[in-house]
XYZ file of C-alpha atoms in Angstrom:
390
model
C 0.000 0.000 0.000
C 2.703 2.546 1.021
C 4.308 2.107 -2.102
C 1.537 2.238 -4.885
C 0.859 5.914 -2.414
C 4.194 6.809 -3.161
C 4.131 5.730 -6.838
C 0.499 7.824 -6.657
C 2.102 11.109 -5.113
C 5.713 10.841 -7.840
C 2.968 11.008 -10.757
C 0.760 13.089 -9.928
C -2.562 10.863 -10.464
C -5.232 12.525 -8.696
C -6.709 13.908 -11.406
C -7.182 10.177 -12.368
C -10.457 8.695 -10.408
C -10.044 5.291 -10.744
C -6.678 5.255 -8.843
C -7.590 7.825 -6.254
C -10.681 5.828 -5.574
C -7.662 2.639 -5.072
C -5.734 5.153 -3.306
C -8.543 6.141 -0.815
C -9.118 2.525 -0.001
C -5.320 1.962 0.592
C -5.781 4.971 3.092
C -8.506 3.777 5.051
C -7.331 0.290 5.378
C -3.984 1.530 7.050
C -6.311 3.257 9.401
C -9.068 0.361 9.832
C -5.948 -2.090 10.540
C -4.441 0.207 12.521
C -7.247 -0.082 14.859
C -7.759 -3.447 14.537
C -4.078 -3.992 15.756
C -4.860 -1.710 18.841
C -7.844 -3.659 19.521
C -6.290 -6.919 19.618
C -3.134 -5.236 21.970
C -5.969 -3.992 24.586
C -8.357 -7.276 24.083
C -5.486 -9.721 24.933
C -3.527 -7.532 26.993
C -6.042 -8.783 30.173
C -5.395 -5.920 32.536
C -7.586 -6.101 35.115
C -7.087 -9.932 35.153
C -3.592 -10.623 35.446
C -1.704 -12.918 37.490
C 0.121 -9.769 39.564
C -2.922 -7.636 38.911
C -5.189 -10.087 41.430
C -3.038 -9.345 44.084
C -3.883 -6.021 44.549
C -7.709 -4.820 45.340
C -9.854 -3.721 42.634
C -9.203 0.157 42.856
C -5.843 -0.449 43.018
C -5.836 -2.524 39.988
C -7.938 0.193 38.069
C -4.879 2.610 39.156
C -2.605 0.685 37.766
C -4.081 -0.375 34.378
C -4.518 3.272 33.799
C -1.337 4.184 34.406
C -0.024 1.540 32.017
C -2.480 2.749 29.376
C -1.376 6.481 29.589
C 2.250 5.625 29.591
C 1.499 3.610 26.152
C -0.153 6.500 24.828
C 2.727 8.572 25.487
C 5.223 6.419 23.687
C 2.910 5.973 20.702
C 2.161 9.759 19.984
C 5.908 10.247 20.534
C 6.373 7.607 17.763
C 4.288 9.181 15.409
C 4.636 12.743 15.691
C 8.906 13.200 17.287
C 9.853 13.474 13.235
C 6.665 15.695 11.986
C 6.970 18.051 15.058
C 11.182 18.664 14.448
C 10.470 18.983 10.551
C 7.485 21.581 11.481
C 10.369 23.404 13.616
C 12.986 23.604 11.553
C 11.329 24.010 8.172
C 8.355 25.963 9.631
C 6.050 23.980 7.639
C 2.209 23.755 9.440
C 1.462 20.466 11.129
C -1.133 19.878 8.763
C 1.597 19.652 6.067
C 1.819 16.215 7.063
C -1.788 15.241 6.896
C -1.639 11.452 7.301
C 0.113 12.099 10.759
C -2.979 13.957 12.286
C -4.959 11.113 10.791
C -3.349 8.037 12.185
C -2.585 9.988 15.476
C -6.336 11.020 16.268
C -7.588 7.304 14.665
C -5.074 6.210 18.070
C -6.573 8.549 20.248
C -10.073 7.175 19.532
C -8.836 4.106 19.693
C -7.460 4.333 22.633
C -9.780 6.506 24.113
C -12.546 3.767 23.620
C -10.186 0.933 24.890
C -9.806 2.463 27.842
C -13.328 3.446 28.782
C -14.042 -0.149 28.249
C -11.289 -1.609 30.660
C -12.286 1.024 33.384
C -16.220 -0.126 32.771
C -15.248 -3.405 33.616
C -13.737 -1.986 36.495
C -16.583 -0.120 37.535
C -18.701 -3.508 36.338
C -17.402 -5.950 38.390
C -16.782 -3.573 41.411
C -20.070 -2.671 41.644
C -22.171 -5.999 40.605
C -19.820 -7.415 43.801
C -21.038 -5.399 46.249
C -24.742 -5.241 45.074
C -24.433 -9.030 44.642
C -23.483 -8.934 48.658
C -26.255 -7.014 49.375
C -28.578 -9.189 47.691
C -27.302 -12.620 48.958
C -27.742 -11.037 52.290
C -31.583 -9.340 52.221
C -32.383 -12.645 50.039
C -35.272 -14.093 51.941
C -36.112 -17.076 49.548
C -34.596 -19.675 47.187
C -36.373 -17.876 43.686
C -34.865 -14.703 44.619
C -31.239 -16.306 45.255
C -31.479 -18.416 42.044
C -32.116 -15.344 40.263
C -29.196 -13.407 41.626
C -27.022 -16.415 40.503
C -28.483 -16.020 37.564
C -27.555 -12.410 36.935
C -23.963 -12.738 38.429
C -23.129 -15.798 36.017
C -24.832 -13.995 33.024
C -22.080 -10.826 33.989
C -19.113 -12.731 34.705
C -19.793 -14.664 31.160
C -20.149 -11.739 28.810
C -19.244 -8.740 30.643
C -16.610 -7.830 28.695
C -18.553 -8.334 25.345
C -21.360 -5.953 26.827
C -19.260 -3.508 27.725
C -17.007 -3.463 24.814
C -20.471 -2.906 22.679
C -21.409 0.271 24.803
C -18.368 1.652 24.233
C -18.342 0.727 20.461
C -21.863 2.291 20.416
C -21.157 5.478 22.289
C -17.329 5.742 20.078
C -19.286 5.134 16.572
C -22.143 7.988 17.394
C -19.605 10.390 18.669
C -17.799 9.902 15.314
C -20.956 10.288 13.337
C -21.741 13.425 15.531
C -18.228 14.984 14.859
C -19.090 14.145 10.868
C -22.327 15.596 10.894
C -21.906 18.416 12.807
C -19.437 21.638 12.482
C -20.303 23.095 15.802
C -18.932 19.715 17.723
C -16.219 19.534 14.976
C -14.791 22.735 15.766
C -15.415 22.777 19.138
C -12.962 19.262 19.430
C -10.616 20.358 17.404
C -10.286 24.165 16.720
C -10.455 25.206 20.324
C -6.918 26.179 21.869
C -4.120 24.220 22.161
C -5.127 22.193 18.936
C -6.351 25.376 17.052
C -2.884 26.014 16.610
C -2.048 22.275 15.142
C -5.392 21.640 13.536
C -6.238 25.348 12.263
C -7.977 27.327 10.638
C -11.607 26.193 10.576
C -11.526 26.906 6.723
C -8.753 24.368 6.110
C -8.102 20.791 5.004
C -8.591 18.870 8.318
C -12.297 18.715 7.971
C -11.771 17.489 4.863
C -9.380 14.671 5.644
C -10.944 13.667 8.507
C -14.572 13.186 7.452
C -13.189 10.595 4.737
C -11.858 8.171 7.246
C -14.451 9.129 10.041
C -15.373 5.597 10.492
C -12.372 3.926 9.637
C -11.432 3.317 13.508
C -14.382 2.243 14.759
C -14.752 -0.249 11.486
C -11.366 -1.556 12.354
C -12.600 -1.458 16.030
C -15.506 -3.524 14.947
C -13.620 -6.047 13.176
C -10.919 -6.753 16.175
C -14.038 -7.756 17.698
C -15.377 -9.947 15.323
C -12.519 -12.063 14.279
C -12.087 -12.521 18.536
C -15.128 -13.824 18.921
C -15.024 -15.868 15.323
C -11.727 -17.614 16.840
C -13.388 -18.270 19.985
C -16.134 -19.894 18.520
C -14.239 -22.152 16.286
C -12.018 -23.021 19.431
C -15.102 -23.934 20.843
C -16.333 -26.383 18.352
C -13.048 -27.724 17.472
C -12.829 -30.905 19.521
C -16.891 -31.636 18.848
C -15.961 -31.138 14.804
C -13.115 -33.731 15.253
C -15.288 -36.468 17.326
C -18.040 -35.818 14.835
C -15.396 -36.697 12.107
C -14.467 -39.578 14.125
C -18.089 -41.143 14.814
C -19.478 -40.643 10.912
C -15.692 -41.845 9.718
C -15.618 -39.114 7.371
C -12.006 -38.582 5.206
C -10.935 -35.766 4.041
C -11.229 -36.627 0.457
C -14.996 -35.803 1.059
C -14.284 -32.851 1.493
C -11.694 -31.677 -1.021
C -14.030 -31.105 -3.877
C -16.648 -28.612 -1.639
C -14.147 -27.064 0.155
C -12.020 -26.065 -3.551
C -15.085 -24.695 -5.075
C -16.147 -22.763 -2.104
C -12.496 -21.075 -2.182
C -12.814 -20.557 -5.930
C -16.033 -18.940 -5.376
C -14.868 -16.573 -2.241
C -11.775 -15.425 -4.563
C -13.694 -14.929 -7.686
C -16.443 -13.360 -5.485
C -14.245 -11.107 -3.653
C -11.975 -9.718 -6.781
C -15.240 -9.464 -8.811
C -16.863 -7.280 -6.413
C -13.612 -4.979 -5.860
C -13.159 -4.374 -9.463
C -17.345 -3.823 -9.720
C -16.572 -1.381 -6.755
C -14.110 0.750 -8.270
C -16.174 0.389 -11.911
C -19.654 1.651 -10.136
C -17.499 4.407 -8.116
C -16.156 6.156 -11.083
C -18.987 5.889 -13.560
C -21.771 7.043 -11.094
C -19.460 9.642 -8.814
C -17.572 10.852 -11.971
C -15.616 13.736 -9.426
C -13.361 13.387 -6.792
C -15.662 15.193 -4.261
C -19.167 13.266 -4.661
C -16.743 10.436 -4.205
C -15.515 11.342 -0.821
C -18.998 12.188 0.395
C -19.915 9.288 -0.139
C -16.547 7.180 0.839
C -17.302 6.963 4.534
C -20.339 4.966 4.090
C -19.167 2.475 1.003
C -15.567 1.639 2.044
C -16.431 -0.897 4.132
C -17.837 -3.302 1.127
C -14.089 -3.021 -0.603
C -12.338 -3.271 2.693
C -14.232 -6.709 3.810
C -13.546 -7.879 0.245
C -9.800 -7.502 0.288
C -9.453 -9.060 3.827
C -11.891 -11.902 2.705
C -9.619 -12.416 -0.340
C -6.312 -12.119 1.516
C -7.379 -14.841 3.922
C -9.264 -16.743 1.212
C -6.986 -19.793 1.036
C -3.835 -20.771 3.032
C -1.914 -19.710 0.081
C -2.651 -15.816 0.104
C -2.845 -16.044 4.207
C 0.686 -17.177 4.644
C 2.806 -15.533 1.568
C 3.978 -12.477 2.394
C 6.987 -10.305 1.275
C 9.695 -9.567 3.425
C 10.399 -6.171 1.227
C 7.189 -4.954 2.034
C 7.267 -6.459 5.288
C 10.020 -4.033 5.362
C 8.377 -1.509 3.589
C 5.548 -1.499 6.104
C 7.981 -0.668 9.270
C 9.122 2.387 7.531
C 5.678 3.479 6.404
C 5.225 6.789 8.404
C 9.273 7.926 7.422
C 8.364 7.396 3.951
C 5.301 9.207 3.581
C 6.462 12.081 5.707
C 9.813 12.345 3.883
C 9.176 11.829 0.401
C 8.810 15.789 -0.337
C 12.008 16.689 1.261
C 14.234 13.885 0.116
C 12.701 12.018 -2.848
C 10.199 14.126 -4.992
C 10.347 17.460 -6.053
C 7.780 19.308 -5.185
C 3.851 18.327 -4.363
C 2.763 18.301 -7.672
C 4.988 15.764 -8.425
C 6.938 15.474 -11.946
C 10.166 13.725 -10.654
C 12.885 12.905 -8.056
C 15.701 15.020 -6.633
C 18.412 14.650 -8.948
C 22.144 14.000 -8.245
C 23.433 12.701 -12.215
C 21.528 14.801 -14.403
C 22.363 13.034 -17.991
C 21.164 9.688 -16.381
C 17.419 9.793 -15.670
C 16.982 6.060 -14.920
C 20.143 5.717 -12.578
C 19.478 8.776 -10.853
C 15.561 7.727 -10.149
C 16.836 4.096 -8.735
C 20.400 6.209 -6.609
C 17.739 8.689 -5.384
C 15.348 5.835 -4.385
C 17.750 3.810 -2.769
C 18.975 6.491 -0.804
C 15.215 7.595 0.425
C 14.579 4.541 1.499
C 17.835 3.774 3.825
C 17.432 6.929 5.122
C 14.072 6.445 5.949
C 15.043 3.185 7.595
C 17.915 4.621 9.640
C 15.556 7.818 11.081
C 13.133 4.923 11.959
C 15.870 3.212 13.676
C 16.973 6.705 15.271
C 12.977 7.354 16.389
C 12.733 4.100 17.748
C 16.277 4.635 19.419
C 14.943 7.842 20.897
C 11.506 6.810 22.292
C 13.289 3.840 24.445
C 15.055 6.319 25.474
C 12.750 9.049 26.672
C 9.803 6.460 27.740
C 11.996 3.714 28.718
């Protein structure tokens, strides 16, 4: 993805809609997987639940988790934003120069912000069902009234931290529509003082390149979630699918035919409906902004088509490239570089040139150079946030 954007910014093709329709989806997928990767840190991470967390009582534990969570965020934002904020100093350039970098770093903060809510709700959740459960057990006069109380504290234990996580998906996905919807709230989160100043003015681009992705997070929120519970429901079933194998003596030749033409189908399915996408986008849209109006409620078809196709068959789930693997480490260097050491200006047209008679060898030298430099300053960030948030 980071490279067909690059390849996209050194020619120039927005004018193009077909490719800044692929472009936009390229976008928003960083963002929805972005999200999706926080999810799964927070979901897994266990914090209230831990081993050396059950020592301590339950405020304590809420203290401690929250700490932890701040401190994260910390290192994270200094991640992102150590190179934009020096380049903004010493080149002067506005912070919206960089406009991916505001993107991904309030998609985090929502992302975050949500994760947390739902870790101290479970806080708050089992602190308080425990001592209302007490009180109960105690005034409880009769056996329906105790079975029922049983009832309720099994029902919580089981799925409290599915009900809580869906409040907080609920509350994070209207706030986002709110913030889309409405200018007032818009500029009251974002173009009140300090952020005026990074975000600013009202008439600029922000609004713009936020409402495109407004979703994204919570989509990528919403998936984490999903492919959880999908995994815990096959883990689930897994030893009654095997004794069921066992007991009807069922090979796996049975299954080979089905099982190849249901792939076939989910690729061909999945490809056709990403090209149809892209083919309906530009005929009916025909300009860039009816497009993006209406890109925060259709990007989630394409998006759930490419993951579907990428884990499709074991094949495309387990080939990867280790250059883009690559690649995809350096991703924020390259993007926020590539106008001061690689292309020549925003409107594109060509790279910085060192041999002037060789256009070919000076494109691949000029390359090559932008990308181990990128790679070192990601070494040097990475280097520097140990350091300051050891």
């Amino acid at each position: 993805m980071q490279v067909s954007i690059l390849v996209y910014h050194y020619i120039n093709a927005y004018n193009v809609l077909p490719i800044f329709i692929v472009i936009r989806l390229f976008v928003t997928m960083y963002v929805t997987l972005s999200a999706y990767g926080h999810f799964c840190y927070f979901w897994k991470k266990n914090y209230l639940q831990g081993d050396e967390m059950l020592k301590h009582s339950i405020c304590k534990r809420a203290w401690i988790c929250l700490k932890q969570i701040i401190y994260r965020y910390i290192q994270v934002l200094f991640r992102m934003n150590f190179l934009v904020i020096l380049l903004c100093v010493v080149f002067r350039k506005t912070y919206m120069k960089y406009y991916f970098v505001p993107l991904i770093t309030t998609a985090y903060t929502l992302s975050a912000a949500t994760m947390t809510v739902w870790v101290l709700l479970l806080f708050f959740l089992e602190s308080s069902c425990s001592q209302h459960l007490k009180t109960m057990n105690v005034s409880a006069s009769n056996s329906s009234v105790r079975g029922q109380v049983k009832a309720v504290r099994n029902f919580v234990e089981l799925y409290r931290k599915d009900i809580c996580f869906l409040v907080v998906l609920s509350a994070a996905t209207l706030y986002s529509h709110l913030l889309h919807k409405s200018a007032y709230l818009f500029s009251l989160t974002f173009f009140k003082s300090p952020l005026a100043y990074l975000f600013g003015p009202e008439n600029g681009q922000w609004m713009y390149r936020w409402s495109i992705d407004c979703y994204s997070t919570v989509l990528g929120l919403s998936f984490g979630y999903a492919v959880s519970k999908w995994k815990e429901f096959r883990q689930r079933n897994e030893n009654d699918k095997i004794a069921l194998e066992k007991d009807i003596a069922m090979s796996k030749n049975y299954y080979k035919v089905p099982t190849l033409i249901l792939k076939c189908l989910v690729i061909g399915g999945s490809s056709l409906g990403l090209l149809t996408f892209v083919v309906l986008a530009t005929r009916h849209t025909r300009s860039h902004r009816k497009y993006t109006d209406l890109h925060p409620y259709l990007m989630s078809a394409p998006i759930i088509a490419i993951l579907v196709l990428r884990n499709s068959s074991n094949i495309f789930r387990s080939y990867y490239s280790k250059f883009f693997v690559w690649v995809g480490q350096i991703a924020l260097e390259l993007f926020v570089l590539q106008y001061h050491m690689w292309i020549t200006g925003p409107g594109g047209g060509g790279v910085i040139t060192f041999i002037p008679t060789y256009t070919y060898v000076n494109f691949v030298l000029t390359t090559a150079l932008f990308f181990l430099c990128c790679h070192r300053i990601h070494k040097i960030t990475q280097y520097l946030t140990s350091f300051f948030m050891p």
